[in-house]
Backbone as JSON, one array per atom type, in Angstrom:
{
  "sequence": "MVQVQKVYITYNQVHKLCQASADRILNDFQPNLMIAIGGGGYVPARILRSFLKRPGSANIPIQAIGLSLYENLGKDGPVEEPGTKVTRTQWLDLSSLEMSNLVGKNILIVDEVDDTRTTLEYAVKELEKDVETARKKLGREGDRTRFSVFVLHNKDKTKKGHLPEDMMKDQRYLAAKTVSDVWICYPWEATDIDEHDKLAESQPLQ",
  "N": [[4.58, 5.05, -8.66], [5.71, 6.15, -11.84], [7.83, 8.9, -12.24], [7.03, 11.62, -14.2], [8.79, 13.43, -16.56], [8.48, 16.79, -17.18], [8.36, 19.35, -19.62], [8.23, 22.79, -20.6], [6.7, 24.76, -23.04], [6.77, 27.86, -24.73], [4.59, 30.41, -26.15], [6.11, 32.03, -27.77], [8.2, 30.33, -28.54], [6.78, 28.41, -30.02], [5.88, 30.01, -32.1], [8.32, 30.66, -33.35], [9.2, 28.12, -34.15], [7.3, 27.49, -36.08], [7.83, 29.54, -37.9], [10.45, 28.88, -38.68], [9.99, 26.6, -40.11], [8.42, 27.24, -42.25], [9.33, 27.94, -44.91], [10.26, 25.51, -45.97], [7.86, 24.04, -45.96], [6.29, 25.58, -47.68], [7.73, 25.5, -50.1], [8.21, 22.75, -50.6], [5.91, 21.24, -49.88], [3.76, 22.78, -50.69], [1.04, 23.6, -49.85], [-2.52, 23.72, -50.39], [-4.47, 23.77, -48.61], [-5.01, 23.57, -45.09], [-5.42, 21.16, -42.53], [-6.2, 21.16, -39.3], [-5.51, 19.29, -36.42], [-7.43, 19.01, -33.64], [-7.08, 19.47, -30.02], [-4.51, 20.52, -30.2], [-3.41, 21.24, -32.68], [-4.53, 23.59, -33.6], [-3.5, 26.22, -32.91], [-0.75, 26.2, -33.9], [-1.33, 25.85, -36.67], [-2.69, 28.22, -37.31], [-0.72, 30.17, -36.78], [1.22, 29.35, -38.58], [-0.05, 29.83, -40.99], [0.22, 32.57, -41.38], [2.92, 32.81, -42.02], [3.0, 31.41, -44.37], [1.67, 32.9, -46.17], [1.72, 34.68, -49.18], [2.54, 37.61, -51.08], [-0.18, 38.92, -52.9], [-1.51, 36.55, -53.02], [-4.14, 34.43, -51.74], [-5.05, 33.77, -48.28], [-4.19, 30.58, -46.93], [-6.71, 28.26, -46.53], [-8.03, 26.97, -43.42], [-9.15, 24.01, -42.05], [-10.77, 21.96, -39.57], [-10.32, 19.05, -37.54], [-11.3, 16.9, -34.88], [-9.67, 14.85, -32.65], [-9.24, 12.4, -30.14], [-6.93, 10.88, -28.0], [-5.6, 10.74, -25.65], [-5.4, 9.92, -22.15], [-6.18, 10.47, -18.7], [-3.58, 10.36, -16.3], [-3.72, 10.42, -13.57], [-6.09, 11.21, -11.0], [-5.65, 13.56, -9.69], [-3.96, 15.21, -11.09], [-2.74, 17.05, -14.02], [-1.4, 15.6, -15.89], [-1.27, 13.48, -18.67], [-1.57, 10.33, -20.42], [-0.81, 8.45, -23.42], [-3.65, 6.94, -24.89], [-5.3, 3.99, -26.16], [-7.19, 3.93, -28.09], [-8.46, 5.81, -30.74], [-10.62, 8.54, -30.72], [-13.17, 10.18, -32.45], [-13.96, 13.54, -32.16], [-14.68, 15.66, -33.59], [-15.39, 16.22, -37.02], [-14.94, 16.48, -40.61], [-17.6, 17.78, -42.61], [-19.09, 15.52, -44.46], [-21.1, 15.7, -46.28], [-21.12, 18.13, -47.42], [-19.81, 20.91, -49.4], [-17.24, 20.85, -48.6], [-15.82, 18.44, -48.95], [-15.48, 18.19, -51.73], [-13.74, 20.21, -52.09], [-11.41, 19.13, -51.18], [-10.47, 17.34, -52.99], [-7.93, 16.59, -55.31], [-6.09, 18.34, -54.24], [-3.26, 19.75, -52.42], [-2.78, 18.89, -49.23], [-2.13, 19.9, -45.97], [-1.66, 18.4, -42.95], [-1.86, 19.34, -39.61], [-0.45, 19.14, -36.4], [0.35, 19.29, -32.86], [2.23, 17.56, -31.6], [4.06, 14.59, -32.29], [3.67, 11.74, -30.88], [2.99, 8.79, -30.15], [2.27, 8.34, -32.69], [-0.14, 7.33, -33.36], [-2.52, 8.88, -33.54], [-1.97, 10.51, -35.77], [-1.69, 8.57, -37.76], [-4.32, 7.58, -37.84], [-5.73, 9.9, -38.63], [-4.66, 10.47, -41.21], [-5.27, 8.08, -42.64], [-8.11, 7.97, -42.46], [-8.87, 10.4, -43.63], [-7.86, 10.02, -46.2], [-9.51, 7.93, -47.03], [-12.01, 9.26, -47.05], [-11.58, 11.25, -48.96], [-11.13, 9.69, -51.22], [-13.66, 8.53, -51.5], [-15.16, 10.85, -52.07], [-13.92, 11.62, -54.42], [-14.6, 9.58, -56.25], [-17.38, 9.86, -56.21], [-17.67, 12.36, -57.34], [-16.7, 11.92, -59.81], [-14.02, 12.33, -60.37], [-11.66, 10.8, -60.74], [-9.09, 11.08, -61.73], [-7.91, 13.14, -60.37], [-5.53, 13.71, -58.04], [-5.11, 13.7, -54.57], [-2.79, 15.01, -52.34], [-1.33, 14.33, -49.32], [0.37, 15.88, -46.6], [2.33, 16.14, -43.57], [2.74, 18.14, -40.69], [4.34, 18.73, -37.64], [4.98, 20.29, -34.47], [6.71, 19.1, -32.57], [8.49, 16.07, -32.57], [8.6, 13.07, -30.88], [11.37, 11.19, -30.0], [11.11, 8.06, -30.27], [9.93, 4.64, -30.27], [7.35, 4.08, -32.53], [3.84, 3.48, -32.4], [1.94, 3.84, -34.3], [1.74, 4.23, -37.92], [2.77, 6.04, -40.79], [1.84, 6.59, -44.25], [3.84, 4.81, -46.62], [4.72, 6.06, -48.98], [4.48, 8.73, -48.29], [6.48, 9.09, -46.32], [8.71, 8.35, -47.8], [8.73, 10.3, -49.78], [9.33, 12.41, -48.25], [7.3, 13.95, -47.05], [6.67, 14.55, -44.5], [7.18, 16.52, -41.72], [8.83, 17.51, -38.87], [9.25, 20.15, -36.71], [11.03, 20.08, -34.61], [12.9, 17.51, -33.09], [12.64, 15.63, -30.17], [13.48, 14.22, -26.93], [11.75, 11.55, -25.15], [9.7, 13.1, -23.45], [7.24, 14.74, -21.34], [5.46, 17.19, -22.88], [4.48, 20.41, -22.2], [2.23, 22.57, -23.44], [1.6, 26.07, -24.18], [-1.12, 26.77, -24.55], [-2.43, 25.03, -22.95], [-2.14, 25.93, -20.43], [-3.26, 27.28, -17.3], [-2.33, 29.34, -15.84], [-0.55, 31.55, -17.31], [1.69, 33.12, -16.82], [3.07, 31.76, -14.79], [3.55, 29.44, -16.19], [5.32, 30.35, -18.21], [7.49, 31.05, -16.62], [8.28, 28.56, -15.68], [9.01, 27.45, -18.1], [11.25, 28.93, -18.68], [12.97, 28.12, -16.68], [13.18, 25.43, -17.11], [14.26, 24.58, -19.79], [13.57, 23.13, -23.01], [15.62, 20.74, -24.36]],
  "CA": [[4.26, 5.66, -9.94], [6.88, 6.71, -12.51], [7.84, 10.35, -12.3], [7.03, 12.09, -15.58], [9.55, 14.66, -16.77], [7.7, 17.74, -17.95], [9.02, 20.55, -20.12], [7.23, 23.8, -20.9], [6.93, 25.47, -24.3], [6.12, 29.17, -24.74], [4.03, 30.84, -27.43], [7.23, 32.55, -28.56], [8.91, 29.18, -29.13], [5.9, 27.85, -31.04], [5.92, 30.97, -33.21], [9.6, 30.53, -34.06], [9.25, 26.82, -34.8], [6.5, 27.62, -37.29], [8.56, 30.41, -38.81], [11.61, 28.16, -39.2], [9.53, 25.49, -40.96], [7.52, 27.73, -43.29], [9.89, 27.88, -46.26], [10.26, 24.11, -46.42], [6.47, 23.68, -46.22], [5.81, 26.32, -48.85], [8.44, 25.08, -51.3], [8.15, 21.31, -50.85], [4.57, 20.7, -49.72], [2.87, 23.66, -51.46], [-0.34, 23.3, -49.44], [-3.68, 24.54, -50.76], [-5.4, 23.7, -47.49], [-4.5, 22.96, -43.87], [-6.37, 20.54, -41.63], [-5.64, 21.16, -37.95], [-6.04, 18.3, -35.5], [-7.68, 19.69, -32.37], [-6.95, 20.9, -29.95], [-3.13, 21.01, -30.27], [-2.99, 21.72, -33.99], [-5.19, 24.84, -33.97], [-2.62, 27.4, -32.8], [0.33, 26.14, -34.9], [-1.87, 26.05, -38.02], [-2.99, 29.65, -37.51], [0.56, 30.89, -36.86], [1.86, 28.93, -39.82], [-0.72, 30.47, -42.12], [0.79, 33.9, -41.58], [4.22, 32.67, -42.67], [2.82, 30.82, -45.7], [1.01, 33.91, -47.01], [2.58, 35.36, -50.15], [1.88, 38.79, -51.65], [-1.05, 38.69, -54.04], [-2.21, 35.26, -52.9], [-5.09, 34.37, -50.63], [-4.65, 32.95, -47.14], [-4.5, 29.16, -47.05], [-7.82, 27.93, -45.62], [-7.8, 26.0, -42.35], [-10.29, 23.27, -41.54], [-10.4, 21.33, -38.3], [-10.89, 17.79, -37.09], [-11.0, 16.67, -33.47], [-9.36, 13.46, -32.31], [-8.78, 12.25, -28.76], [-6.24, 9.63, -27.72], [-4.96, 10.78, -24.34], [-6.17, 9.62, -20.95], [-5.57, 11.03, -17.5], [-2.74, 9.45, -15.53], [-4.16, 10.42, -12.18], [-7.24, 12.09, -10.79], [-5.3, 14.84, -9.06], [-2.99, 15.96, -11.86], [-3.07, 17.31, -15.41], [-0.58, 14.78, -16.77], [-2.01, 12.45, -19.37], [-0.77, 9.36, -21.14], [-1.5, 8.02, -24.63], [-4.58, 5.83, -24.79], [-5.15, 2.99, -27.2], [-8.26, 4.08, -29.07], [-8.7, 7.17, -31.22], [-12.04, 8.91, -30.72], [-13.5, 11.4, -33.19], [-14.79, 14.51, -31.46], [-15.12, 16.61, -34.62], [-14.9, 15.76, -38.32], [-15.42, 17.27, -41.74], [-18.96, 17.49, -43.04], [-18.93, 14.78, -45.7], [-22.21, 15.98, -47.18], [-21.03, 19.52, -47.88], [-18.81, 21.21, -50.43], [-15.91, 20.69, -48.04], [-15.14, 17.27, -49.49], [-15.06, 18.47, -53.1], [-12.59, 21.12, -51.99], [-10.22, 18.37, -50.81], [-10.05, 16.51, -54.12], [-6.93, 17.18, -56.19], [-5.36, 19.41, -53.54], [-2.17, 19.44, -51.49], [-3.35, 19.14, -47.9], [-1.18, 19.81, -44.86], [-2.24, 18.07, -41.65], [-1.05, 20.0, -38.58], [-0.68, 18.79, -35.0], [1.43, 19.83, -32.05], [3.26, 16.6, -31.21], [4.01, 13.21, -32.77], [4.07, 10.93, -29.73], [2.96, 7.39, -30.55], [1.91, 8.42, -34.11], [-1.44, 6.7, -33.55], [-3.49, 9.88, -33.99], [-1.62, 10.92, -37.13], [-2.03, 7.45, -38.64], [-5.77, 7.57, -37.97], [-6.15, 11.07, -39.4], [-4.29, 10.32, -42.62], [-6.04, 6.97, -43.22], [-9.53, 8.31, -42.57], [-9.02, 11.47, -44.61], [-7.63, 9.41, -47.5], [-10.75, 7.21, -47.37], [-13.07, 10.21, -47.34], [-11.26, 11.91, -50.22], [-11.36, 8.7, -52.27], [-15.11, 8.45, -51.68], [-15.58, 12.09, -52.73], [-13.36, 11.62, -55.77], [-15.43, 8.69, -57.06], [-18.72, 10.45, -56.28], [-17.61, 13.52, -58.22], [-16.16, 11.52, -61.1], [-12.71, 12.99, -60.55], [-10.67, 9.78, -60.39], [-7.76, 11.49, -62.16], [-7.4, 14.21, -59.5], [-4.88, 13.1, -56.88], [-4.91, 14.51, -53.37], [-1.51, 14.68, -51.71], [-1.29, 14.73, -47.92], [1.64, 16.06, -45.89], [2.15, 16.29, -42.12], [3.66, 19.01, -39.94], [4.18, 18.79, -36.18], [6.0, 21.08, -33.79], [7.68, 18.22, -31.92], [8.45, 14.62, -32.74], [9.3, 12.38, -29.79], [12.28, 10.17, -30.5], [10.7, 6.84, -29.61], [9.28, 3.66, -31.15], [5.97, 4.49, -32.81], [2.8, 2.45, -32.55], [1.26, 4.12, -35.56], [2.6, 4.35, -39.1], [2.29, 6.9, -41.86], [2.0, 5.93, -45.55], [5.23, 4.65, -47.07], [5.06, 7.07, -49.99], [4.63, 10.02, -47.6], [7.78, 9.12, -45.68], [9.71, 8.28, -48.87], [8.75, 11.6, -50.46], [9.64, 13.41, -47.22], [6.14, 14.82, -46.82], [6.5, 14.62, -43.05], [8.14, 17.47, -41.17], [8.78, 17.9, -37.46], [10.12, 21.31, -36.51], [12.06, 19.73, -33.65], [12.82, 16.17, -32.51], [13.01, 15.72, -28.75], [13.42, 12.95, -26.2], [10.4, 11.17, -24.74], [9.31, 13.85, -22.25], [5.9, 15.3, -21.44], [5.57, 18.58, -23.32], [3.36, 21.24, -21.77], [2.09, 23.69, -24.38], [1.03, 27.24, -23.49], [-2.58, 26.81, -24.61], [-2.96, 24.16, -21.89], [-1.86, 26.56, -19.13], [-4.28, 28.09, -16.65], [-1.59, 30.51, -15.38], [0.46, 31.67, -18.35], [2.91, 33.7, -16.25], [3.76, 30.66, -14.13], [3.99, 28.55, -17.28], [6.51, 30.93, -18.85], [8.61, 30.95, -15.67], [8.72, 27.16, -15.72], [9.67, 27.25, -19.4], [12.58, 29.56, -18.6], [13.82, 27.36, -15.74], [13.31, 24.06, -17.61], [14.22, 24.64, -21.25], [13.58, 21.87, -23.75], [16.9, 20.58, -25.07]],
  "C": [[5.51, 6.33, -10.54], [6.75, 8.23, -12.6], [7.96, 10.81, -13.75], [7.81, 13.4, -15.67], [8.74, 15.59, -17.67], [8.57, 18.92, -18.39], [7.95, 21.5, -20.64], [7.64, 24.6, -22.13], [6.15, 26.78, -24.28], [5.5, 29.45, -26.12], [5.14, 31.35, -28.35], [7.98, 31.42, -29.26], [8.08, 28.54, -30.24], [5.94, 28.71, -32.3], [7.19, 30.78, -34.04], [9.77, 29.17, -34.74], [8.45, 26.83, -36.1], [7.23, 28.46, -38.34], [9.72, 29.66, -39.48], [11.22, 27.07, -40.2], [8.79, 25.97, -42.21], [8.07, 27.6, -44.7], [9.88, 26.46, -46.81], [8.83, 23.67, -46.79], [5.98, 24.31, -47.52], [6.43, 25.79, -50.14], [8.24, 23.61, -51.63], [6.73, 20.75, -50.81], [3.54, 21.47, -50.55], [1.39, 23.45, -51.11], [-1.37, 24.28, -49.99], [-4.63, 24.67, -49.59], [-4.69, 23.08, -46.29], [-5.66, 22.33, -43.11], [-5.7, 20.43, -40.27], [-6.31, 20.09, -37.11], [-6.2, 18.97, -34.13], [-7.41, 18.8, -31.17], [-5.54, 21.41, -30.19], [-2.71, 21.57, -31.6], [-3.55, 23.08, -34.37], [-4.23, 26.03, -33.99], [-1.46, 27.33, -33.79], [-0.16, 26.38, -36.32], [-2.12, 27.53, -38.29], [-1.71, 30.47, -37.6], [1.23, 30.6, -38.2], [1.26, 29.64, -41.02], [-0.15, 31.85, -42.41], [2.12, 33.83, -42.32], [4.12, 32.06, -44.07], [2.16, 31.79, -46.67], [2.03, 34.59, -47.9], [1.83, 36.51, -50.77], [1.05, 38.44, -52.88], [-1.81, 37.39, -53.99], [-3.14, 35.28, -51.7], [-4.5, 33.57, -49.47], [-5.03, 31.5, -47.39], [-5.62, 28.83, -46.06], [-7.4, 26.89, -44.58], [-9.13, 25.34, -42.0], [-9.82, 22.49, -40.32], [-11.07, 19.97, -38.14], [-10.49, 17.62, -35.63], [-10.81, 15.19, -33.21], [-8.83, 13.41, -30.89], [-8.14, 10.88, -28.57], [-5.75, 9.57, -26.29], [-5.94, 10.53, -23.19], [-5.43, 10.17, -19.74], [-4.79, 9.98, -16.73], [-3.22, 9.33, -14.08], [-5.26, 11.43, -11.97], [-6.83, 13.47, -10.31], [-4.34, 15.67, -9.9], [-3.38, 16.11, -13.31], [-2.32, 16.41, -16.39], [-1.41, 13.65, -17.37], [-1.05, 11.48, -20.04], [-1.53, 8.91, -22.38], [-2.44, 6.85, -24.36], [-4.35, 4.85, -25.93], [-6.18, 3.14, -28.31], [-8.45, 5.55, -29.44], [-10.2, 7.42, -31.27], [-12.23, 10.2, -31.51], [-14.37, 12.3, -32.31], [-15.31, 15.57, -32.42], [-14.56, 16.12, -35.95], [-15.47, 16.65, -39.42], [-16.84, 16.84, -42.09], [-18.91, 16.84, -44.42], [-20.05, 15.06, -46.71], [-22.14, 17.38, -47.8], [-19.99, 19.68, -48.98], [-17.39, 21.03, -49.92], [-15.16, 19.55, -48.71], [-14.68, 17.5, -50.93], [-13.85, 19.39, -53.12], [-11.31, 20.39, -51.62], [-9.65, 17.58, -51.99], [-9.06, 17.25, -55.01], [-6.09, 18.26, -55.55], [-4.15, 18.85, -52.78], [-2.63, 19.85, -50.1], [-2.31, 18.91, -46.83], [-1.93, 19.54, -43.57], [-1.32, 18.59, -40.56], [-1.45, 19.52, -37.19], [0.5, 19.29, -34.19], [2.56, 18.84, -31.81], [2.99, 15.23, -31.84], [4.58, 12.34, -31.66], [4.13, 9.46, -30.15], [2.65, 7.24, -32.05], [0.54, 7.8, -34.39], [-2.48, 7.68, -34.09], [-3.22, 10.3, -35.43], [-1.98, 9.82, -38.13], [-3.54, 7.43, -38.9], [-6.24, 8.71, -38.86], [-5.87, 10.89, -40.88], [-5.13, 9.23, -43.28], [-7.49, 7.36, -43.45], [-9.77, 9.42, -43.59], [-8.8, 10.95, -46.02], [-8.88, 8.66, -47.96], [-11.85, 8.18, -47.81], [-12.84, 10.91, -48.68], [-11.49, 10.95, -51.39], [-12.85, 8.54, -52.56], [-15.63, 9.66, -52.45], [-15.11, 12.11, -54.19], [-14.2, 10.76, -56.72], [-16.83, 9.28, -57.27], [-18.76, 11.6, -57.28], [-17.1, 13.18, -59.62], [-14.82, 12.15, -61.41], [-11.58, 12.02, -60.17], [-9.25, 10.19, -60.76], [-7.13, 12.56, -61.28], [-6.83, 13.62, -58.21], [-4.74, 14.11, -55.75], [-3.64, 14.06, -52.68], [-1.49, 15.24, -50.28], [0.15, 14.87, -47.44], [1.33, 16.29, -44.42], [3.2, 17.24, -41.56], [3.32, 18.94, -38.47], [5.28, 19.69, -35.6], [7.11, 20.19, -33.25], [7.43, 16.76, -32.26], [9.23, 13.99, -31.59], [10.09, 11.21, -30.36], [12.03, 8.86, -29.74], [10.11, 5.89, -30.64], [7.81, 4.04, -31.3], [5.04, 3.29, -32.92], [2.07, 2.6, -33.88], [2.26, 4.29, -36.69], [1.95, 5.26, -40.12], [2.56, 6.2, -43.19], [3.45, 5.92, -46.02], [5.64, 5.72, -48.07], [5.24, 8.45, -49.36], [6.01, 10.14, -46.98], [8.9, 9.13, -46.74], [9.86, 9.62, -49.57], [9.05, 12.75, -49.51], [8.53, 14.46, -47.07], [5.72, 14.8, -45.35], [7.58, 15.54, -42.51], [7.84, 17.74, -39.71], [9.75, 19.06, -37.28], [11.27, 20.98, -35.57], [11.82, 18.3, -33.15], [13.39, 16.2, -31.1], [12.97, 14.32, -28.13], [11.98, 12.71, -25.72], [10.04, 11.8, -23.39], [7.87, 14.32, -22.44], [6.02, 16.78, -21.74], [4.3, 19.33, -22.93], [3.29, 22.47, -22.67], [1.35, 24.85, -23.71], [-0.49, 27.31, -23.51], [-3.24, 25.88, -23.6], [-2.87, 24.82, -20.51], [-3.09, 27.31, -18.6], [-3.66, 29.36, -16.05], [-0.4, 30.68, -16.32], [1.77, 32.26, -17.82], [3.74, 32.62, -15.56], [4.32, 29.68, -15.17], [5.28, 29.06, -17.91], [7.72, 30.9, -17.92], [9.17, 29.53, -15.65], [9.45, 26.85, -17.01], [11.09, 27.82, -19.36], [13.51, 28.74, -17.73], [14.05, 25.93, -16.21], [13.25, 24.04, -19.12], [14.28, 23.27, -21.9], [14.85, 21.8, -24.57], [16.67, 19.95, -26.44]]
}
């Protein structure tokens, strides 16, 4: 079995990556709404919201979707590998006012890592379909919804998934940090946070 190189990320590092990315997101993406992909996108989205808040303005709302792509590499360990099929575990309520709130907005999709890009591709495509359906239903064909993507880490590797050409051309994709193809262990996955932080200190992500 191939030995997987693991690196450990602390909450402090996540916080600083969000802080460093906030101005670019606020100025270039101008999000009205964030959609966090669970479970890795929840914490970055919440931290990011604090840095995107401006005096006199309301907090940017956060909605959540759940997508699963990873599979366990072995029965005795926590290491997982990308699967081949995206599974919805949670989605927006298409029958509620949520969908009308997406039409004509700038929406920032947040996840922790861009590995194979399969999950991000699925999220963007399916959300675009749902917004288009809502737009026609509401008679708001002239209201364009613009999606952007933010991830903490992008793995420098060949991607299986693809994001829309206009999104990449308009630079509406932002990774706070690009890293080699290693297994990234995030703090919200830890069962012993003190041990996790010690490992992060001894094995820093380059």
